[in-house]
CSV table of C-alpha atoms and ligand atoms in Angstrom, one decimal:
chain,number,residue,atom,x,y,z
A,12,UNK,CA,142.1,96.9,106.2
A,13,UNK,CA,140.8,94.2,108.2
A,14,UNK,CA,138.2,96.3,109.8
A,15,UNK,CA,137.1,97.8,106.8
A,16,UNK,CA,136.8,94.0,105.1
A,17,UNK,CA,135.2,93.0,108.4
A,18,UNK,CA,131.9,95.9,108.5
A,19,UNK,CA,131.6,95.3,104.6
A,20,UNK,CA,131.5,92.0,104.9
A,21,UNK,CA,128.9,92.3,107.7
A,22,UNK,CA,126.5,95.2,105.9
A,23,UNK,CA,126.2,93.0,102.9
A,24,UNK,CA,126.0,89.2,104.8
A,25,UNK,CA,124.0,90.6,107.8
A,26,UNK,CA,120.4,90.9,105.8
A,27,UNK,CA,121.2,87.2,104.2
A,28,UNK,CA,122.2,85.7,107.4
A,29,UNK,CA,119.6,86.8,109.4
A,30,UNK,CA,116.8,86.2,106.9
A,31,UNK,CA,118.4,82.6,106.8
A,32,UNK,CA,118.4,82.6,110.4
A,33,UNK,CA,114.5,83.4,110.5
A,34,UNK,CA,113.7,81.1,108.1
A,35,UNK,CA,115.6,77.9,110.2
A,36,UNK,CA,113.5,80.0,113.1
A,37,UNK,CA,110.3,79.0,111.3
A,38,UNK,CA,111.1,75.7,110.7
A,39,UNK,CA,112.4,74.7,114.4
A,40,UNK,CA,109.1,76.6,115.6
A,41,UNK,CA,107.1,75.1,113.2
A,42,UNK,CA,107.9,71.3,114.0
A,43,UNK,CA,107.9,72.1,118.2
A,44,UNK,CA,104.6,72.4,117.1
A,45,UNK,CA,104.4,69.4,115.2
A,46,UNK,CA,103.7,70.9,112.0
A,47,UNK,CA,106.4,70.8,108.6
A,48,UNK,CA,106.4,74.9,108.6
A,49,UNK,CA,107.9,76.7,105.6
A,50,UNK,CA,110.3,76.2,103.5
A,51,UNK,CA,114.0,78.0,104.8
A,52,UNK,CA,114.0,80.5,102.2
A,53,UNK,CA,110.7,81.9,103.1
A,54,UNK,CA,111.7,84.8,104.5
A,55,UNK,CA,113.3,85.8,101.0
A,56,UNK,CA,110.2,85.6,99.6
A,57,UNK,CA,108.3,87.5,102.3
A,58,UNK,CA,110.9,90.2,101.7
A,59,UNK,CA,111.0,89.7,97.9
A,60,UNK,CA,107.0,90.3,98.3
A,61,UNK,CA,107.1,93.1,100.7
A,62,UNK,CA,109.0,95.7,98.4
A,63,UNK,CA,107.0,94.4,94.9
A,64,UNK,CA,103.8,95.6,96.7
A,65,UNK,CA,101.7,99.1,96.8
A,66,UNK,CA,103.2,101.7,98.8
A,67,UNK,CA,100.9,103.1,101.0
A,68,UNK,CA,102.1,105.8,102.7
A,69,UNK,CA,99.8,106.7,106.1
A,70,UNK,CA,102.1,109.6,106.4
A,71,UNK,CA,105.1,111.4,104.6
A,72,UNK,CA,107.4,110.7,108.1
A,73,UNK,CA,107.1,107.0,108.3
A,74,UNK,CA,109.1,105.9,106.2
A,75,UNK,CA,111.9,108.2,106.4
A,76,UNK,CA,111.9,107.3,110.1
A,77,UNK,CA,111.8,103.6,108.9
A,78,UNK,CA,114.9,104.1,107.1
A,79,UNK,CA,116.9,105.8,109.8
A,80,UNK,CA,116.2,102.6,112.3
A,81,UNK,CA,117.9,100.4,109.4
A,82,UNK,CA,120.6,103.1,109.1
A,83,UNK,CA,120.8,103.6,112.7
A,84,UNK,CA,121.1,100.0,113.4
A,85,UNK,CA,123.5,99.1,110.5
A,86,UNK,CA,125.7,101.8,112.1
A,87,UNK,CA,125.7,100.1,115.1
A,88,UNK,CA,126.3,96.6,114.3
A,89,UNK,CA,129.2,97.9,111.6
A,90,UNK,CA,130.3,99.7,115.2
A,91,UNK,CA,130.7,96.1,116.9
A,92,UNK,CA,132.2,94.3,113.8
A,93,UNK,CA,134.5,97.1,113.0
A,94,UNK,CA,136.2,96.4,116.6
A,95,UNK,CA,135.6,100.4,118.1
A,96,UNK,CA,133.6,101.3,121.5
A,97,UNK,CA,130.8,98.8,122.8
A,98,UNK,CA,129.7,101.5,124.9
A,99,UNK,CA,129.0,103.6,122.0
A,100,UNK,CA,127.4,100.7,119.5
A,101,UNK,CA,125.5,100.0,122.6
A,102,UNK,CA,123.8,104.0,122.8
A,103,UNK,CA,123.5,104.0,118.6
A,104,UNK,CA,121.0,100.4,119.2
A,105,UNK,CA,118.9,102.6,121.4
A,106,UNK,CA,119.0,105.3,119.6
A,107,UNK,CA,117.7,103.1,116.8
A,108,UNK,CA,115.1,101.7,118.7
A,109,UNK,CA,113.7,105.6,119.7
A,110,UNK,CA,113.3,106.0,115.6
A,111,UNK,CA,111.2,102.8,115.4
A,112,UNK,CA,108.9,104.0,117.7
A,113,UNK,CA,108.6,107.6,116.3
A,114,UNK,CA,107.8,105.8,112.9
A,115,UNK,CA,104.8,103.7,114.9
A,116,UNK,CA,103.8,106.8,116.8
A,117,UNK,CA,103.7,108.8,113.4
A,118,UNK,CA,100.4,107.4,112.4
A,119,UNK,CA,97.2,108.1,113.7
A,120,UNK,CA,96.4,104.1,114.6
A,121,UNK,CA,95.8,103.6,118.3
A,122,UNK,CA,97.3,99.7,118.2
A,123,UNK,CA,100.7,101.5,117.0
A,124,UNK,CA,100.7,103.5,119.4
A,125,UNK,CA,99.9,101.1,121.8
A,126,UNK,CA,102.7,99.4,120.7
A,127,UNK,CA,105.1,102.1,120.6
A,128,UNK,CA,104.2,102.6,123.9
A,129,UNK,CA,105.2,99.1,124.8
A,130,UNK,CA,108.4,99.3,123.1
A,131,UNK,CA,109.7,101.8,125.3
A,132,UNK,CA,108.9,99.8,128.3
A,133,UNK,CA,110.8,97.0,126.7
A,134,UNK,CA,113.5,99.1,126.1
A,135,UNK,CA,113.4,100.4,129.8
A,136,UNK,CA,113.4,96.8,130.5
A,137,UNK,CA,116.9,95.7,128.6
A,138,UNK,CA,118.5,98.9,128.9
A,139,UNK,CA,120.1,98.4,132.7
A,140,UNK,CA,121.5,95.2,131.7
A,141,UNK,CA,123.1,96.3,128.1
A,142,UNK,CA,124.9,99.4,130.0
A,143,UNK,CA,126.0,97.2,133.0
A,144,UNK,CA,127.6,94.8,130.5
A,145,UNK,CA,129.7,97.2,129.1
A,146,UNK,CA,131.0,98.1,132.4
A,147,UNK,CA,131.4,94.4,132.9
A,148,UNK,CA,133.4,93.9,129.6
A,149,UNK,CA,135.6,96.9,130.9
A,150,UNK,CA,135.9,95.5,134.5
A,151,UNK,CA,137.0,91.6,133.1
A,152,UNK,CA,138.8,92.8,130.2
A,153,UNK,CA,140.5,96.2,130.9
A,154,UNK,CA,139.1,97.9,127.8
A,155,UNK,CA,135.6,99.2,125.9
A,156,UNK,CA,137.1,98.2,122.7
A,157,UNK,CA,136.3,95.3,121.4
A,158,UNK,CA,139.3,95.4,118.8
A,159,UNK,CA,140.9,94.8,122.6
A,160,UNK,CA,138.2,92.3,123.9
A,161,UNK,CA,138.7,89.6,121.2
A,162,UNK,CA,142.6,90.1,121.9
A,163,UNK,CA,142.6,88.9,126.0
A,164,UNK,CA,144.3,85.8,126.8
A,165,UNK,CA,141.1,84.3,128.0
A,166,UNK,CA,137.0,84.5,127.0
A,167,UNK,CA,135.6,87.4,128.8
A,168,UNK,CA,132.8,85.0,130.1
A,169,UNK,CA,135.2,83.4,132.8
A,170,UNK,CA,134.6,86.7,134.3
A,171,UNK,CA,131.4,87.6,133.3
A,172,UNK,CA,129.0,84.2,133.3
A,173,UNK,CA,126.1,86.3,135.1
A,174,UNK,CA,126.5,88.7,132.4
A,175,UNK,CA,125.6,85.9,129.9
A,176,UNK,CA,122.7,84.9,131.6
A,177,UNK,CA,121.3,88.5,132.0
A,178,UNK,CA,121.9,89.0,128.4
A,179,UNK,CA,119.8,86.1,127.2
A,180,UNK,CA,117.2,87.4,129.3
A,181,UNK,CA,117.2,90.8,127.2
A,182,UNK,CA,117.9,89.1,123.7
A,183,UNK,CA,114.3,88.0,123.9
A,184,UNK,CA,113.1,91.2,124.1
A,185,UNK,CA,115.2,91.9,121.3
A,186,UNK,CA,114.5,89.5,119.2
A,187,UNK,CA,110.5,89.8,119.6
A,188,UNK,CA,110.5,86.5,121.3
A,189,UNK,CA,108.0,85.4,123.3
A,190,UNK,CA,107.2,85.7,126.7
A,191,UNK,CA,108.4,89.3,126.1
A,192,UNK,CA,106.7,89.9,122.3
A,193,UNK,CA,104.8,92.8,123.7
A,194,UNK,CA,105.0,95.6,121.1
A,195,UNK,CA,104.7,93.2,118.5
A,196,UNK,CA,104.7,89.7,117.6
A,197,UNK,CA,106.0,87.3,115.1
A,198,UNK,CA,103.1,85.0,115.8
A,199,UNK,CA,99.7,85.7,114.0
A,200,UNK,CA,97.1,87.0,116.3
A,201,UNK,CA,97.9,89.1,119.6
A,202,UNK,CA,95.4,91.5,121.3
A,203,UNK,CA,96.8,94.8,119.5
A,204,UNK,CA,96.7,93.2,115.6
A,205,UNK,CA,100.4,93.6,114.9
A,206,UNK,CA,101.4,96.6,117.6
A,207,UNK,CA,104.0,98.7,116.6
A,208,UNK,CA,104.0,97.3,113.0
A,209,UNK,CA,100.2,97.8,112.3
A,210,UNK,CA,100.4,100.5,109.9
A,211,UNK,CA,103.5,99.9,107.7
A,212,UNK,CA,103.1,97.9,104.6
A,213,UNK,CA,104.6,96.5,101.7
A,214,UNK,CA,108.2,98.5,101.3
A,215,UNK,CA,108.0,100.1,105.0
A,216,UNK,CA,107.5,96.9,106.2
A,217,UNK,CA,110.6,95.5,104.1
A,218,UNK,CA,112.6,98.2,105.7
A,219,UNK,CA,112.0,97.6,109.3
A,220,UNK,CA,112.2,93.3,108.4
A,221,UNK,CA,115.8,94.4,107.0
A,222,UNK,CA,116.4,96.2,110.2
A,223,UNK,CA,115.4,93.5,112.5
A,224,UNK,CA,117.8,91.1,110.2
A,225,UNK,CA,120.7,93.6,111.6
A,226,UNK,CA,119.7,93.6,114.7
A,227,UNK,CA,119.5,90.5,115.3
A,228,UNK,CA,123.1,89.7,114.0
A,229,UNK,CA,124.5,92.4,116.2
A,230,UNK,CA,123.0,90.6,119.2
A,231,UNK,CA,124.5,87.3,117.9
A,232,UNK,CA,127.6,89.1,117.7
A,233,UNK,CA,127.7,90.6,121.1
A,234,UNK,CA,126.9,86.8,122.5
A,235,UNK,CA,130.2,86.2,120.4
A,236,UNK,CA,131.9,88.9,122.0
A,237,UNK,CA,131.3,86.7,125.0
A,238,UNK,CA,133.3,83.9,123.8
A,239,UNK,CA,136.2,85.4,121.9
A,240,UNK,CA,139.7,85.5,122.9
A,241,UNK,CA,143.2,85.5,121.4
A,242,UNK,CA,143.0,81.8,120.1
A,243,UNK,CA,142.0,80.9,117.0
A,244,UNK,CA,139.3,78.0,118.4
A,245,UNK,CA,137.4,80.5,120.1
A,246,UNK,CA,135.7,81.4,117.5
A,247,UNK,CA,134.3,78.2,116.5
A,248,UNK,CA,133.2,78.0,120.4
A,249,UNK,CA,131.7,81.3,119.3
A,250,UNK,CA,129.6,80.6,116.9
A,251,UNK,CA,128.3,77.0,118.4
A,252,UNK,CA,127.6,79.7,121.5
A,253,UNK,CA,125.9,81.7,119.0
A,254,UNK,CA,123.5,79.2,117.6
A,255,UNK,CA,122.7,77.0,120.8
A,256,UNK,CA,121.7,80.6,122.2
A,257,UNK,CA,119.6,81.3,119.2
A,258,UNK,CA,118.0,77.6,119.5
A,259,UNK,CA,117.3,78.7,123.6
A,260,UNK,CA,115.6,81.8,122.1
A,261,UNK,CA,113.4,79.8,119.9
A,262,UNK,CA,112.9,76.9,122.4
A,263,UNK,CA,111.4,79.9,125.2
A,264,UNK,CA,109.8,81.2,122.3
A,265,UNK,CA,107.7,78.5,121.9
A,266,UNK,CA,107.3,77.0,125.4
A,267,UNK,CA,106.2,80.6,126.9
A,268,UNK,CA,103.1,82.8,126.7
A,269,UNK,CA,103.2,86.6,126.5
A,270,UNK,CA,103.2,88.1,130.2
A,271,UNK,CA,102.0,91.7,131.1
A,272,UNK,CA,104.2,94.8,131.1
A,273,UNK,CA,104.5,94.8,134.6
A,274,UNK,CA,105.7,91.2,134.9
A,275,UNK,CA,108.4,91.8,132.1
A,276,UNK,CA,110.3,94.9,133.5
A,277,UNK,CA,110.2,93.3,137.4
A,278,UNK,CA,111.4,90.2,136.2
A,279,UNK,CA,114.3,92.1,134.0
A,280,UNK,CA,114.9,94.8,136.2
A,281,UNK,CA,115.6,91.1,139.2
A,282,UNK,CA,117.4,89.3,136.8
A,283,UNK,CA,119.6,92.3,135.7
A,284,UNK,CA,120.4,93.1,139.2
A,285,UNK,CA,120.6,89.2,140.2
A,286,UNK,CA,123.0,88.6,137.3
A,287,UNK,CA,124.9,91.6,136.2
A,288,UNK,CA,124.9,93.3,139.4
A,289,UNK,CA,126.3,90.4,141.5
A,290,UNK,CA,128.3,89.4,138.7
A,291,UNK,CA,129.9,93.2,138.8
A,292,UNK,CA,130.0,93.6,142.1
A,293,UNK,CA,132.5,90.2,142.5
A,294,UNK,CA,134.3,91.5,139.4
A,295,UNK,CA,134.9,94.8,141.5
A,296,UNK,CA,135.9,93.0,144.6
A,297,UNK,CA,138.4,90.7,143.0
A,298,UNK,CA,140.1,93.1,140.4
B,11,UNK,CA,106.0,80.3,90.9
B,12,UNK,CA,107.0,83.9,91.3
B,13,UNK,CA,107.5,86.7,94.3
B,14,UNK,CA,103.5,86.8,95.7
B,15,UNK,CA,102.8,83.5,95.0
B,16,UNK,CA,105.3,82.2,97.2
B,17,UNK,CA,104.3,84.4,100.4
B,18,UNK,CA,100.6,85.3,100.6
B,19,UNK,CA,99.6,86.4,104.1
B,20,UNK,CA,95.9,85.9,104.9
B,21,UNK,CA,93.6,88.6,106.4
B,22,UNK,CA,90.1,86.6,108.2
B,23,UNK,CA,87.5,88.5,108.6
B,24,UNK,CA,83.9,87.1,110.2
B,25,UNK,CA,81.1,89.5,108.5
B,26,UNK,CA,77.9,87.4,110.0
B,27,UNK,CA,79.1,83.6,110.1
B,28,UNK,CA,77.4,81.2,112.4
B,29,UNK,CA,81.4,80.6,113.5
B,30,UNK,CA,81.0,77.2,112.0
B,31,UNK,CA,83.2,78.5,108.7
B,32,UNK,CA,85.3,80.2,111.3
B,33,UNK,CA,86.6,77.2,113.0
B,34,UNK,CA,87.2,75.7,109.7
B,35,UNK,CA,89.4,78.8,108.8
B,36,UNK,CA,91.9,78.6,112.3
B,37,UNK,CA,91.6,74.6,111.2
B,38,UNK,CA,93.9,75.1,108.1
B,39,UNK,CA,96.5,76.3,110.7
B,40,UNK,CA,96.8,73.4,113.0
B,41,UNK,CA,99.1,71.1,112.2
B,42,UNK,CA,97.1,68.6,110.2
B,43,UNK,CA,96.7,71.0,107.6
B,44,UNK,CA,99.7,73.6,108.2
B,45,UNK,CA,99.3,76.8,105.4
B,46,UNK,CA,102.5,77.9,106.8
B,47,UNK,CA,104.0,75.0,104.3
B,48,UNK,CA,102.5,77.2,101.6
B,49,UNK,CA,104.4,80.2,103.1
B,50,UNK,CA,101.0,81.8,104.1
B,51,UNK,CA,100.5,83.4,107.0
B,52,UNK,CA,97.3,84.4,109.1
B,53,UNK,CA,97.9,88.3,109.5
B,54,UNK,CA,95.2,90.2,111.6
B,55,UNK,CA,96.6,93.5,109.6
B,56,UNK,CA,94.7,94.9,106.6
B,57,UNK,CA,98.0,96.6,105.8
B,58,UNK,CA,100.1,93.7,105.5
B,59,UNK,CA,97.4,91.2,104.0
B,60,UNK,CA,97.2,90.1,100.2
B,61,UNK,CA,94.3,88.0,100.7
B,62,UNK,CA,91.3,88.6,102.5
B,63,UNK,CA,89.1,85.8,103.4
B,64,UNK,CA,85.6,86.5,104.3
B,65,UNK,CA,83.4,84.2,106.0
B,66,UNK,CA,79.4,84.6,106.3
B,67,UNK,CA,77.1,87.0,104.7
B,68,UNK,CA,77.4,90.8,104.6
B,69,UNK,CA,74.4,92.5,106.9
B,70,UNK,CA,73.7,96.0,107.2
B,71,UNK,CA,76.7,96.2,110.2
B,72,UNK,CA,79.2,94.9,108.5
B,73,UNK,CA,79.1,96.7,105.2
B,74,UNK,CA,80.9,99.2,105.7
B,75,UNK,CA,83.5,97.3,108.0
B,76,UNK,CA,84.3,95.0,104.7
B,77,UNK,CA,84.3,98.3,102.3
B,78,UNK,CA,87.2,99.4,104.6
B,79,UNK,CA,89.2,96.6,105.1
B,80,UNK,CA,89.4,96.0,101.5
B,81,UNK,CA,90.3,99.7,100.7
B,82,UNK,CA,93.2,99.1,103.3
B,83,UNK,CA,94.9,96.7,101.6
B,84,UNK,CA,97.6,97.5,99.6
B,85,UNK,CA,97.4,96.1,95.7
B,86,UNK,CA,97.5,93.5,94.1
B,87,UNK,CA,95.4,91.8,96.3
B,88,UNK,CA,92.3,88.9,96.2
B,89,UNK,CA,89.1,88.4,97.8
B,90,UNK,CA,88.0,84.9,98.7
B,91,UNK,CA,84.7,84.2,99.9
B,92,UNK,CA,84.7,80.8,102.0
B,93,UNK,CA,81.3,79.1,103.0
B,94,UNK,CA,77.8,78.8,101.0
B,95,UNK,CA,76.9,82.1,103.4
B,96,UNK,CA,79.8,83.9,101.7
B,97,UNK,CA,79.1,83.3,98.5
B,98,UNK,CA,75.6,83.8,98.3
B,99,UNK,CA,74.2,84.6,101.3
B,100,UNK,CA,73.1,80.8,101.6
B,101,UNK,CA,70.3,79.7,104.4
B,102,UNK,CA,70.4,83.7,105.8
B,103,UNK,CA,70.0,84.7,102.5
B,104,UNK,CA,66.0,85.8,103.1
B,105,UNK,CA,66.9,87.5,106.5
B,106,UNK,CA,66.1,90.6,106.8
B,107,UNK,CA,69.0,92.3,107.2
B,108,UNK,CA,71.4,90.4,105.1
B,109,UNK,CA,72.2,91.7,102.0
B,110,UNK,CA,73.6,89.0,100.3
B,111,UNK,CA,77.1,87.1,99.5
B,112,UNK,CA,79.8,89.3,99.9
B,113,UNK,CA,80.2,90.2,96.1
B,114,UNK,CA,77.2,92.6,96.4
B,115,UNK,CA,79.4,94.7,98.6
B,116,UNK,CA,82.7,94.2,97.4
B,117,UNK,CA,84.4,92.3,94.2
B,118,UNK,CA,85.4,88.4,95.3
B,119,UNK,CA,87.5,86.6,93.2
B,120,UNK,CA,86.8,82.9,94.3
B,121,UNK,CA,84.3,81.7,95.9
B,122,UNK,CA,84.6,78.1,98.0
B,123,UNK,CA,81.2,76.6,98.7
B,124,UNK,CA,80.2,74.6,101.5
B,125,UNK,CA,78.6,74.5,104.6
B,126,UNK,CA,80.9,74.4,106.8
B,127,UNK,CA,83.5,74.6,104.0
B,128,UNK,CA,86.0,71.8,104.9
B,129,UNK,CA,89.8,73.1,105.5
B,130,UNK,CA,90.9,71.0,102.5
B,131,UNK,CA,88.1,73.0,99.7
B,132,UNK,CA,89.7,76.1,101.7
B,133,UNK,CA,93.3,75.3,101.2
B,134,UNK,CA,91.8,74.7,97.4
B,135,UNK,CA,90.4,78.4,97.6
B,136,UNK,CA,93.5,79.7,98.4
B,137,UNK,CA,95.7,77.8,96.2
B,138,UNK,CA,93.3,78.6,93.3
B,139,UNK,CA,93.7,82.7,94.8
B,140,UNK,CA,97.5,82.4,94.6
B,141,UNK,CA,97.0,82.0,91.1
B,142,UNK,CA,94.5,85.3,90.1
B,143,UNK,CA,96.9,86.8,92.7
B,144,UNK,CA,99.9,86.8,90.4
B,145,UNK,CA,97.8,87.9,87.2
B,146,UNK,CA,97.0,90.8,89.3
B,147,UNK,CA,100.6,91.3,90.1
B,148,UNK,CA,101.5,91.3,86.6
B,149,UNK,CA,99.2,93.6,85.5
B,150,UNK,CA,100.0,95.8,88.7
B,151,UNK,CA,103.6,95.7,88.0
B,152,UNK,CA,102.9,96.8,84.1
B,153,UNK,CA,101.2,99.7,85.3
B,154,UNK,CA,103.6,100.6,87.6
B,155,UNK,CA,106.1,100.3,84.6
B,156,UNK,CA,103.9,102.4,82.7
B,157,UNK,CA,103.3,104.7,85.0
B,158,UNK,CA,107.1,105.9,85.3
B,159,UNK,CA,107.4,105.7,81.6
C,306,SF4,S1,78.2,78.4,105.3
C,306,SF4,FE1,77.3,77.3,106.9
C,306,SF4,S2,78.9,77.0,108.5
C,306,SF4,FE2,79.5,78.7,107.1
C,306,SF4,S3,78.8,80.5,108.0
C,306,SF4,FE3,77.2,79.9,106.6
C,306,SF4,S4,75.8,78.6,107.9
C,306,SF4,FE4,77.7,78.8,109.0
């Protein structure tokens, strides 16, 4: 009953939360820079906007593969928040991510393609670190289930503090942040217009914005994951985790500039094997 | 105000300025002016603009480079032509290979004079956009009614 509460709760909030998230997002970025930015419920709007406009369709696959990253995503984060196999919510995000860049490769535009190109160097990039992490949630904790995770005795990042690290590394990537905004950007003006996005529009557009909203509160929950344990306080250290990790995010966000492809997966690729590797290999040694 | 009002993302586009309009454009993003408090934002993407500012005359180049950025963008959208060169072709206007403002090419809906424009009659522009923007989402969302009906 409680799981089933627990992934409804999260298919409805997660689009709310996250669009509320993005629009705080906007407003911290917006006075690093010294200006007043918009107001928080801009992102409402933006979506409320998106799906009144013209459809254009460049193809009759886009948006069908549109909607099966938002399914394939809300599948995955219902995965984490219904307490079942991190290993598996971990393959259905990538999965996801291989249907956002068939929809950009779909169309005949060579900045999309570009950009899906990009994406699945980023996902090369992250991908080490998000499979090592569920072997280092089964070597501190005993279990892939995070129904068992949140039940231990203690946080799971006693054991696992490299882990953290690593993973704030890769929720850049995830979240489009900058340095690592490659395949597309949140900021106005990058070298390939808007990358992977370049040809979806109006609704399309909507769809994948959705999709990022889950994304980005399955990330947040995996941070979580992190910090929960059998006590009842741990979750309030959970979400203060949550939200001085999103506020890191947006601080790197806007202190960095974009690197090259090449500078991206060596510098993942070290601090995955830096982190989670050392940070596995003691777990081993010490279990 | 209502759904597009509150969210209009820019598209610039440079048909043949003397950059001076140009610079006054990226000024209405720097943090003495901020549009972003207005919700807009400077897209580069045809596809995901609902205004399209134009700066400088169209030439015999550019024509058909403004033709299909406007066919790109998705309705409803608006055309605002920023600068004295935009509107009318101003001091190129006798070159030889202008043609004119950039209403001979395609339809504009506001035009903001100046030369440069200042960020401030350019803010104006768009404000004044926002507002023929919404007529045309009305209208677009009647037809769309009437369409199904
Ligand atoms: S209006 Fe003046 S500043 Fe603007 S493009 Fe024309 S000549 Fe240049």
């Amino acid at each position: 009953m409680m799981r089933v509460l627990s992934v409804l709760l999260f298919l409805v909030l997660a689009p709310l939360v996250g669009a509320l998230l993005d629009g705080i997002d906007r407003i911290i970025s917006a006075r690093m820079q010294g200006r007043q930015g918009p107001p928080l419920l801009q992102p409402f709007y933006d979506l409320a906007k998106l799906f009144s406009k013209q459809m254009v369709a460049v193809n009759s696959v886009q948006m069908l593969l549109n909607l099966s990253y938002l399914f394939f995503l809300a599948v995955a984060g219902a995965m984490l928040f219904a307490g079942a196999d991190i290993l598996m919510c971990l393959f259905i995000l990538s999965t996801a991510d291989m249907f956002l860049v068939m929809a950009a490769s779909s169309d005949s535009s060579p900045f999309a393609t570009l950009g899906a190109g990009r994406e699945m160097i980023q996902m090369m990039a992250y991908e080490p670190l998000t499979l090592l992490m569920a072997v280092g949630f089964y070597l501190a904790t005993g279990s892939f289930h995070v129904g068992d995770i949140i039940q231990m005795p203690h946080s799971a990042v006693l054991a696992m503090p490299g882990f953290l690290v690593g993973f704030f590394f890769i929720t850049a990537i995830k979240l489009r942040k900058s340095p690592f905004d490659l395949s597309t950007s949140h900021h106005a003006h990058q070298e390939m217009v808007k990358g992977i996005t370049t040809e979806m529009s109006g609704p399309t557009l909507g769809i994948m914005t959705v999709a990022e909203y889950y994304e980005m509160i399955l990330m947040l929950g995996i941070v979580a994951l992190f910090f929960l344990d059998a006590h009842w306080w741990s979750w309030i250290i959970a979400i203060v985790a949550c939200l001085v990790i999103f506020f890191l995010e947006i601080l790197w966000d806007n202190v960095s500039a974009r690197v090259k492809w090449e500078q991206m997966l060596g510098s993942c690729w070290g601090v995955t094997l830096l982190t989670g590797g050392l940070n596995a290999l003691i777990l081993m040694l010490i279990r | 105000m209502a759904k597009l009002a509150k969210s209009p993302w820019l598209l610039h586009y440079d048909a043949s300025s003397c950059n001076g309009c140009d610079i006054e454009v990226l000024d209405c993003t720097t943090p003495r002016f901020d549009i972003e408090r207005f919700g807009i934002i400077n897209t580069g993407d045809p596809f995901q603009a609902d205004i399209l500012l134009i700066t400088g005359g169209v030439n015999a180049q550019c024509e058909s480079v403004v033709k299909q950025i406007y066919s790109q963008m998705p309705d409803p959208k608006v055309v605002v032509a920023v600068g004295i060169c935009a509107c009318t072709g101003g001091v190129f206007k006798d070159c030889y290979n202008i043609k004119g403002g950039v209403d001979t090419v395609i339809p504009v809906d506001v035009y903001v004079p100046g030369c440069a424009a200042r960020p401030q009659s350019i803010i104006d522009g768009v404000v004044k956009a926002l507002e023929i923007l919404q007529q045309k989402r009305d209208a677009f969302a009647r037809s769309q009614k009437s369409d199904k009906s």
